[in-house]
XYZ file of C-alpha atoms in Angstrom:
307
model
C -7.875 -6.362 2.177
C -6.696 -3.861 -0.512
C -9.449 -2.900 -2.455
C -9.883 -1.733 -6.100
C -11.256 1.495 -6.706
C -12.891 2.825 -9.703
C -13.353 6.334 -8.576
C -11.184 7.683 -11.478
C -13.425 8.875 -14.173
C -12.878 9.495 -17.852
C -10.201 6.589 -18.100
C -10.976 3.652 -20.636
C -9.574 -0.332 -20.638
C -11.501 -1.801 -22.928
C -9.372 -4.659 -24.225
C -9.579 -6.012 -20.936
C -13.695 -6.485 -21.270
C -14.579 -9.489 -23.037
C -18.209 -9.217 -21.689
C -19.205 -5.265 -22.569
C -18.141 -2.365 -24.031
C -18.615 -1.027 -20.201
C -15.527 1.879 -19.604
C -12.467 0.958 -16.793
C -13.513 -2.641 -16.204
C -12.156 -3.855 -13.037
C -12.634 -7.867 -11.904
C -15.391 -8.481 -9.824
C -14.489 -9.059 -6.157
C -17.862 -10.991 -5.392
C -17.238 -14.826 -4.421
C -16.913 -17.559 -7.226
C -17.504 -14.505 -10.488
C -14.988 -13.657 -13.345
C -17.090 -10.965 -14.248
C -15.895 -7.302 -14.633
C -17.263 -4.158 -13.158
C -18.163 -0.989 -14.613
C -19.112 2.288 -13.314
C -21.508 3.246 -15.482
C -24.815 2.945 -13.353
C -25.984 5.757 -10.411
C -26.297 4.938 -6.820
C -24.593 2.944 -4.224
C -25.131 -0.347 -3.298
C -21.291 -1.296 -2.655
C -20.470 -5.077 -1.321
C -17.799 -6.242 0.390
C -16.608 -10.074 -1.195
C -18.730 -12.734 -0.745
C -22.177 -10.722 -0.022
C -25.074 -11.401 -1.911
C -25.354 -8.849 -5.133
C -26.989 -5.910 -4.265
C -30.499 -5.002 -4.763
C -29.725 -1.448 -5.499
C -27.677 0.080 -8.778
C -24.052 1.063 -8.581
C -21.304 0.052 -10.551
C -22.430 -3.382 -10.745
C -20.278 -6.020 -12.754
C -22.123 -7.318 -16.121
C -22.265 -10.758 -14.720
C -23.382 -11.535 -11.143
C -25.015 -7.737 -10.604
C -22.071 -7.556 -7.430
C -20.501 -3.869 -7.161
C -16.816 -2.993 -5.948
C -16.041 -3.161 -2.613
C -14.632 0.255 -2.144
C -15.494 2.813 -5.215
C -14.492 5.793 -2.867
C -12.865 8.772 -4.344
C -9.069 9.557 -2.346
C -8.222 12.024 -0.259
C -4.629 11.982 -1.463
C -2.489 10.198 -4.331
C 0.254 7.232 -3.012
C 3.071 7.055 -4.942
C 3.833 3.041 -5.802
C 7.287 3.772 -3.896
C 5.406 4.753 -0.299
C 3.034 1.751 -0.773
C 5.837 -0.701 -1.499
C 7.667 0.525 2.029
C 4.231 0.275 3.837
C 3.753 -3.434 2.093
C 7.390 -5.087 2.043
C 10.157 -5.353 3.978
C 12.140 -6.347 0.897
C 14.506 -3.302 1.221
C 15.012 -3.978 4.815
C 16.127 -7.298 4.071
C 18.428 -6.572 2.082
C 20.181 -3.878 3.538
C 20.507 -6.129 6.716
C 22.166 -8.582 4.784
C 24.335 -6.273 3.450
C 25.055 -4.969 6.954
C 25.411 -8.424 8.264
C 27.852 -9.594 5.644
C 29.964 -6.839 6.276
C 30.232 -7.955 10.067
C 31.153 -11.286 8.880
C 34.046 -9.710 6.692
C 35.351 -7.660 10.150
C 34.375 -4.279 7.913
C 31.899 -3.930 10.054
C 31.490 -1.000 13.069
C 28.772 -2.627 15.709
C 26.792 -0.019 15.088
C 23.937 0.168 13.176
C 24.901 1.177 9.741
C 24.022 4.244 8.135
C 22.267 2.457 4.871
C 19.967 0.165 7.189
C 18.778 3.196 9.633
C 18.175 5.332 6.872
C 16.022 2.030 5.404
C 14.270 1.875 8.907
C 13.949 5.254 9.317
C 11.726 5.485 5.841
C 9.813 2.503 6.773
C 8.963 3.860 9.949
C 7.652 7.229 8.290
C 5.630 5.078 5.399
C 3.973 2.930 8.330
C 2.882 5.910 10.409
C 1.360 7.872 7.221
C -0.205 4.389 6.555
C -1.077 5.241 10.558
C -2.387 8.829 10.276
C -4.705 8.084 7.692
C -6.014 4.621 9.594
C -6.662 7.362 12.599
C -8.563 10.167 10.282
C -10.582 7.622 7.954
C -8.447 8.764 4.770
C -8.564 7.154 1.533
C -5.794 6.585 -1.065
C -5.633 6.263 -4.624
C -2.651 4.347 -6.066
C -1.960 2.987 -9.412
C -2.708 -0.698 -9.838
C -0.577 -2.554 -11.598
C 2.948 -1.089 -10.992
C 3.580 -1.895 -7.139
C 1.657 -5.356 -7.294
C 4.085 -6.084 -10.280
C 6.968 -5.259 -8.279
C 5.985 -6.971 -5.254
C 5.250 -10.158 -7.209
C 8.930 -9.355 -8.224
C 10.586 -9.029 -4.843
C 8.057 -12.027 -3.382
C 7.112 -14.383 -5.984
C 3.914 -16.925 -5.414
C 5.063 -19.659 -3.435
C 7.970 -18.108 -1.574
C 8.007 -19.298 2.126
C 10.555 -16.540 3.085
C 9.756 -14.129 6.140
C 9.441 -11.016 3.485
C 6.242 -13.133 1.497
C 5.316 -13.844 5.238
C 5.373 -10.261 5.760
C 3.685 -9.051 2.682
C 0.505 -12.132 3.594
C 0.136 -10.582 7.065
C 0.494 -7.060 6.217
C -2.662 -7.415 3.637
C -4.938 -9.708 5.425
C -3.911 -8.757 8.921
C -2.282 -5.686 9.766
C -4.943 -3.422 6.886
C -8.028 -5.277 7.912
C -7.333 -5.284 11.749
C -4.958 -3.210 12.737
C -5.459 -0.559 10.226
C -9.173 -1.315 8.954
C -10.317 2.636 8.545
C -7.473 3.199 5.810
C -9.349 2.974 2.780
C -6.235 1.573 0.317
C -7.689 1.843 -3.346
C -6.270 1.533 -6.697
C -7.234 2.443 -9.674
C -6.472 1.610 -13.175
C -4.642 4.653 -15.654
C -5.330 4.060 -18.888
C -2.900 1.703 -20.554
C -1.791 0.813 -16.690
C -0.201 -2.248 -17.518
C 2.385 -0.506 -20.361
C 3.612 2.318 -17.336
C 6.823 2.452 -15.641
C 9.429 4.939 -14.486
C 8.687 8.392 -15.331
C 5.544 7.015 -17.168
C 4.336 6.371 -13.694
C 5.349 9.432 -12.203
C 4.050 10.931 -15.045
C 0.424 9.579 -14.052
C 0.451 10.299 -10.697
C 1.047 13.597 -10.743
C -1.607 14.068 -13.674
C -3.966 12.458 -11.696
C -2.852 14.547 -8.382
C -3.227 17.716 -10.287
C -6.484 17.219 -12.122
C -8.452 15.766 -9.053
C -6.824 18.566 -6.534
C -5.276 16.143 -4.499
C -2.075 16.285 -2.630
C 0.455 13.787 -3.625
C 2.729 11.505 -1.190
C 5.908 9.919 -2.337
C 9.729 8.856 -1.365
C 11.081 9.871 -4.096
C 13.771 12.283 -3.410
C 13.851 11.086 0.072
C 17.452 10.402 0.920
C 19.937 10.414 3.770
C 21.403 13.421 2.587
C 17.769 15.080 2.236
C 14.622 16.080 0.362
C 15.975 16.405 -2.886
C 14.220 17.571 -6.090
C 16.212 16.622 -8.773
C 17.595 13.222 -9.215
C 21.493 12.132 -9.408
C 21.343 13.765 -13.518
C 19.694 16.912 -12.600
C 16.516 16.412 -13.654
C 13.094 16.988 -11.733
C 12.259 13.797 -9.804
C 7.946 13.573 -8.968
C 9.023 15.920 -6.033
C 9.924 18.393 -8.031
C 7.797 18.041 -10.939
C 4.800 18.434 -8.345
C 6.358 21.193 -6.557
C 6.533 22.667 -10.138
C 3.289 22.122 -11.323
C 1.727 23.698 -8.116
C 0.593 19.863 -6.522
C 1.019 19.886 -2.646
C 3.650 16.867 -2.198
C 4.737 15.395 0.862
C 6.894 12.925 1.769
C 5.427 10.093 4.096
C 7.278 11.826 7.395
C 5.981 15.098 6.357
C 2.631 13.843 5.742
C 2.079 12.745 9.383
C 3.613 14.957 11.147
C 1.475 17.217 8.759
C -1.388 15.293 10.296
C -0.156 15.607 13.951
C 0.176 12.306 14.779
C 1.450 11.146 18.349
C 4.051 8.350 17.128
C 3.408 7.477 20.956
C -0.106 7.059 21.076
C -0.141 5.636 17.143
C 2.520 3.009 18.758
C 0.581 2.209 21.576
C -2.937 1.475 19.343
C -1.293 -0.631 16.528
C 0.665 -3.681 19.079
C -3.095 -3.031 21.328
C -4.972 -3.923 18.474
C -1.692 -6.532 17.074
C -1.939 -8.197 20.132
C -5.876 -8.242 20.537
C -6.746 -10.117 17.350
C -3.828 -12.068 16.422
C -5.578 -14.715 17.981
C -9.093 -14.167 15.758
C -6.289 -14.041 12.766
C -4.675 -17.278 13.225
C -7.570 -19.157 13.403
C -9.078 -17.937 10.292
C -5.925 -18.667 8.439
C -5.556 -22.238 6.686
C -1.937 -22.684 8.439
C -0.554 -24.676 11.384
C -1.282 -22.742 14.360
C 2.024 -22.731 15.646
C 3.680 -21.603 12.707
C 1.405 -19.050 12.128
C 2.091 -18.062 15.955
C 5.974 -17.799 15.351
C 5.429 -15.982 12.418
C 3.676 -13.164 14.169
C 6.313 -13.407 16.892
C 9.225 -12.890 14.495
C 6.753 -9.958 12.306
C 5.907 -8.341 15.677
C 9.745 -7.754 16.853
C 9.693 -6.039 13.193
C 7.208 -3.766 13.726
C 8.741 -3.056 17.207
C 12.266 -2.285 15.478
C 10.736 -0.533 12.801
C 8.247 1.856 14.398
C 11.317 2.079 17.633
C-alpha cells in the first residue's frame, strides 16, 4: 500500500482540519475513522491500518488515538512524473495504439517503433529505481495530490480497462509483495491541492534542497537525451536542480547509481510475482479466474517491460 507520510515539517493545511487546529493534517489510515492526524506529539507508536490505536504517543489522529502508518523521513525526493511511470502503463498504452494504428494504415515498419521503445525503455528504468530502492530499504517522499490527480485522470473509478487493472495490482500487489521494503510516502506541500506545472517542480526541488536530499525525475529525459532546458529554452527541474546545487538523477541513472544487477533484480521480482500471486488472488474480492488472467496478461507486461 502507498502510505502517507508526514515527515515534512514546518508545512501547515489547516482548512482541511475540521476537528483541531493540529498543523499538516493527514486522514487517518486506521479502520472505520475519518479522523485526521497530526504530528504534533513525541515518540513512535506507528500502526499499520486496521491495528488497534497505539498505547504509546506519536502523531496520533485527534479522533481514534491511531498514528500514520509510515511517518518516515525520505532518503530521496520522486518527482510525480517517475511515480506515474512506476504506477501506470497509461503512456504505454497509448503509444502502442499509436504504433498499432499505424500498422493498420500500412505506415507501419514491423519493427518496434522508435516512440514505443523509448516509452518502454523509461518504464523499464522507473521500475528498476522503484527496484533499487525495494533492494536497499529506501524511502521516498513525493507530493500527494498531483500524481493521484492525474492517475484518477488517465484511470477513472470504475474503469475495467487493463491500465486501471494495472494501476489495482501495482498498489496492492506488486508494492506490498513484490516490492514491500520500498517505503513510498507522500507528503502534503502547503496549498498541495492548488500546485501544478512549474508550481510542482517548484516544490520539489524546494523541498530537495532544504532537506539535503537528492532529487529523481524524467523530466528532460528524451530520446534525443538528458536535456536541461525544455523545447523554449528554459530550465526544466533538471536543470533548475543542477543549478541550485541539488544532486538529480534520472530514474536510469539512479540505479545504475545504486549498482543494481537488472539480472538478479529480474530474477527476484517474477520469484516473488510468481510466489504470492496465489496468496493475492485469494485475498482479492474478484472471480478467481479473472483475477488469474489478469495477472497473466500484467505478467507478460512486466516481462516486455523490464526485457
Amino acid at each position: 500500500m502507498i502510505r502517507t507520510s508526514s515527515w515534512l515539517q514546518g508545512h501547515e493545511d489547516k482548512e482541511d482540519c475540521d476537528k483541531c487546529s493540529g498543523a499538516y493534517p493527514l486522514p487517518c489510515e486506521h479502520a472505520g475513522c475519518d479522523g485526521w492526524v497530526h504530528a504534533e506529539a513525541e515518540g513512535d507508536g506507528f500502526t499499520e491500518p486496521g491495528d488497534p490505536p497505539p498505547a504509546s504517543r506519536g502523531p496520533q489522529c485527534s479522533k481514534c488515538g491511531a498514528a500514520p502508518a509510515d511517518t518516515r523521513p525520505p532518503d530521496l525526493v520522486l518527482d510525480s512524473n517517475v511515480l506515474l511511470l512506476i504506477w501506470s502503463i497509461h503512456d504505454l498504452t497509448k503509444e502502442a495504439e499509436k504504433a498499432e494504428k499505424a500498422e493498420k494504415a500500412g505506415a507501419g515498419s514491423g519493427a518496434l517503433p522508435a516512440g514505443l521503445e523509448n516509452r518502454r525503455q523509461r518504464a523499464q528504468d522507473a521500475l528498476m529505481c522503484a527496484m533499487a530502492c525495494e533492494r536497499d530499504g529506501l524511502a521516498t517522499g513525493s507530493l500527494k495530490s498531483e500524481p493521484l490527480r492525474i492517475i484518477q485522470e488517465r484511470v477513472p473509478p470504475g474503469d475495467h480497462s487493463l491500465d486501471a487493472y494495472y494501476v489495482q495490482v501495482f498498489w496492492h500487489f506488486v508494492k506490498d509483495y513484490i516490492l514491500p521494503n520500498w517505503h513510498c510516502g507522500l507528503f502534503n506541500a502547503v496549498n498541495d491541492r492548488q500546485l501544478s506545472g512549474d508550481a510542482c517542480d517548484d516544490e520539489y526541488l524546494r523541498v530537495a534542497q532544504e532537506n539535503g536530499l537528492p532529487l529523481v525525475t524524467d523530466e528532460g529525459n528524451s530520446p534525443d537525451g538528458i536535456r536541461e532546458t525544455t523545447n523554449r529554452g528554459k530550465r526544466n527541474l533538471r536543470g533548475k536542480a543542477k543549478d541550485a546545487g541539488v544532486q538529480v538523477f534520472t530514474p536510469g541513472e539512479f540505479w545504475q547509481a545504486r549498482g543494481l544487477d537488472p539480472a538478479e533484480a529480474k530474477r527476484v521480482f517474477f520469484d516473488r510475482f510468481d510466489r504470492h500471486r496465489s496468496e493475492y488472488v485469494r485475498s482479492r474480492d474478484i472471480d478467481d479466474d479473472k483475477m488469474e488472467e489478469v495477472l497473466d496478461d500484467l505478467r507478460r507486461i512486466f516481462e516486455w517491460v523490464l526485457g
